Amino acid sequence: MYKIAVVGDYDSIYGFAAVGLNICPVRNRDEILDRLRQLVQEDYGIIYITEAAAAQAEDELEKYRERTLPAVIRIPGVSGNTGAGVEGVKKTVEQAVGSDILFGGVS
C-alpha cells in the first residue's frame, strides 16, 4: 500500500495528521524541494501540497507531472484558495478527454 503525505505550512496541514496522513511542515523553498524529493524516493503514492508551497516549487513539480506516481495534488491552505488546484485538475481532465469540463467546449 502506498503512503500519503501532506506538504505545506504547519497551520495548513496539521489537521491531516488526525486522519492518519503523514504531515511534512515546511517553511521555505529549500525545505519544500528537499521534502518533495525525499517523499518521491520513499515511494509515496499521493502527495498533497498546499497551493502556496506548490507555487514555490513549480520547477520540481513539473518533473512529476507526467508520472503516474506520485500523484501530486494541490490543496488550499489557511491563506485561502488561489484556484491553482482546480485549474490543475481542469487541465489534466482536458488533456485526457479533449474537452473543457466547465464549458463543454472541444480543445
XYZ file of C-alpha atoms in Angstrom:
107
model
C 0.000 0.000 0.000
C 1.274 3.443 -0.896
C 1.749 6.135 1.701
C 0.143 9.578 1.627
C 1.845 12.814 2.681
C 0.756 16.423 3.042
C 3.316 19.199 2.462
C 2.854 22.831 3.442
C 2.968 25.291 6.289
C 2.180 23.740 9.657
C -1.035 25.682 10.257
C -2.479 24.456 6.955
C -1.618 20.773 7.311
C -1.576 19.762 10.988
C -5.209 18.590 10.896
C -4.376 15.902 8.344
C -2.434 14.000 10.999
C -5.752 13.285 12.741
C -6.848 11.153 9.776
C -3.562 9.265 9.609
C -1.710 11.128 6.862
C 1.977 11.921 7.211
C 2.387 15.666 7.569
C 5.503 17.435 6.358
C 5.635 21.015 7.601
C 7.927 23.245 5.550
C 8.915 26.891 5.925
C 10.752 27.839 2.739
C 11.555 26.806 -0.826
C 14.618 24.744 0.098
C 12.648 22.716 2.650
C 9.825 22.203 0.147
C 12.197 20.903 -2.543
C 14.083 18.651 -0.118
C 10.866 17.186 1.275
C 9.355 16.546 -2.164
C 12.478 14.735 -3.330
C 12.539 12.673 -0.132
C 8.882 11.662 -0.478
C 9.396 10.608 -4.090
C 12.388 8.448 -3.118
C 10.373 6.880 -0.308
C 7.697 5.778 -2.823
C 4.791 7.877 -1.611
C 1.765 7.333 -3.854
C -0.025 10.603 -3.126
C 1.449 13.924 -2.104
C -0.961 16.699 -1.178
C 0.733 20.086 -1.286
C -0.667 23.465 -0.347
C -1.072 25.882 -3.225
C 1.364 28.297 -1.555
C 4.065 25.613 -1.250
C 3.435 24.402 -4.800
C 3.910 27.935 -6.124
C 7.424 27.907 -4.693
C 8.283 24.545 -6.262
C 6.795 24.680 -9.770
C 10.030 23.558 -11.442
C 10.281 20.499 -9.190
C 6.604 19.631 -9.551
C 6.926 19.756 -13.335
C 9.206 16.704 -13.117
C 6.351 14.653 -11.664
C 3.519 15.916 -13.867
C 3.784 13.134 -16.455
C 4.466 10.361 -13.939
C 1.813 8.029 -12.644
C 3.269 8.092 -9.139
C 3.374 10.069 -7.069
C 0.105 11.851 -7.717
C 0.747 15.424 -6.595
C -2.474 17.204 -5.654
C -2.685 20.875 -4.741
C -4.902 21.865 -1.852
C -5.800 25.258 -0.397
C -4.018 26.357 2.753
C -5.073 28.622 5.600
C -4.278 31.649 3.449
C -7.129 30.653 1.127
C -7.736 29.143 -2.260
C -5.914 30.656 -5.229
C -7.703 28.448 -7.727
C -4.437 26.797 -8.822
C -5.546 23.374 -7.606
C -8.820 23.450 -9.516
C -7.071 24.810 -12.595
C -4.540 21.955 -12.497
C -7.285 19.332 -12.301
C -9.179 21.059 -15.114
C -6.113 20.999 -17.394
C -5.461 17.328 -16.650
C -9.041 16.375 -17.468
C -8.959 18.461 -20.635
C -5.857 16.572 -21.765
C -7.472 13.244 -21.001
C -10.869 13.828 -22.614
C -10.119 16.614 -25.072
C -12.857 18.862 -23.738
C -13.231 21.769 -21.345
C -15.074 20.245 -18.404
C -16.563 23.522 -17.227
C -17.857 24.846 -20.545
C -18.197 21.706 -22.662
C -16.065 23.067 -25.470
C -13.698 20.919 -27.505
C -9.995 21.685 -27.094
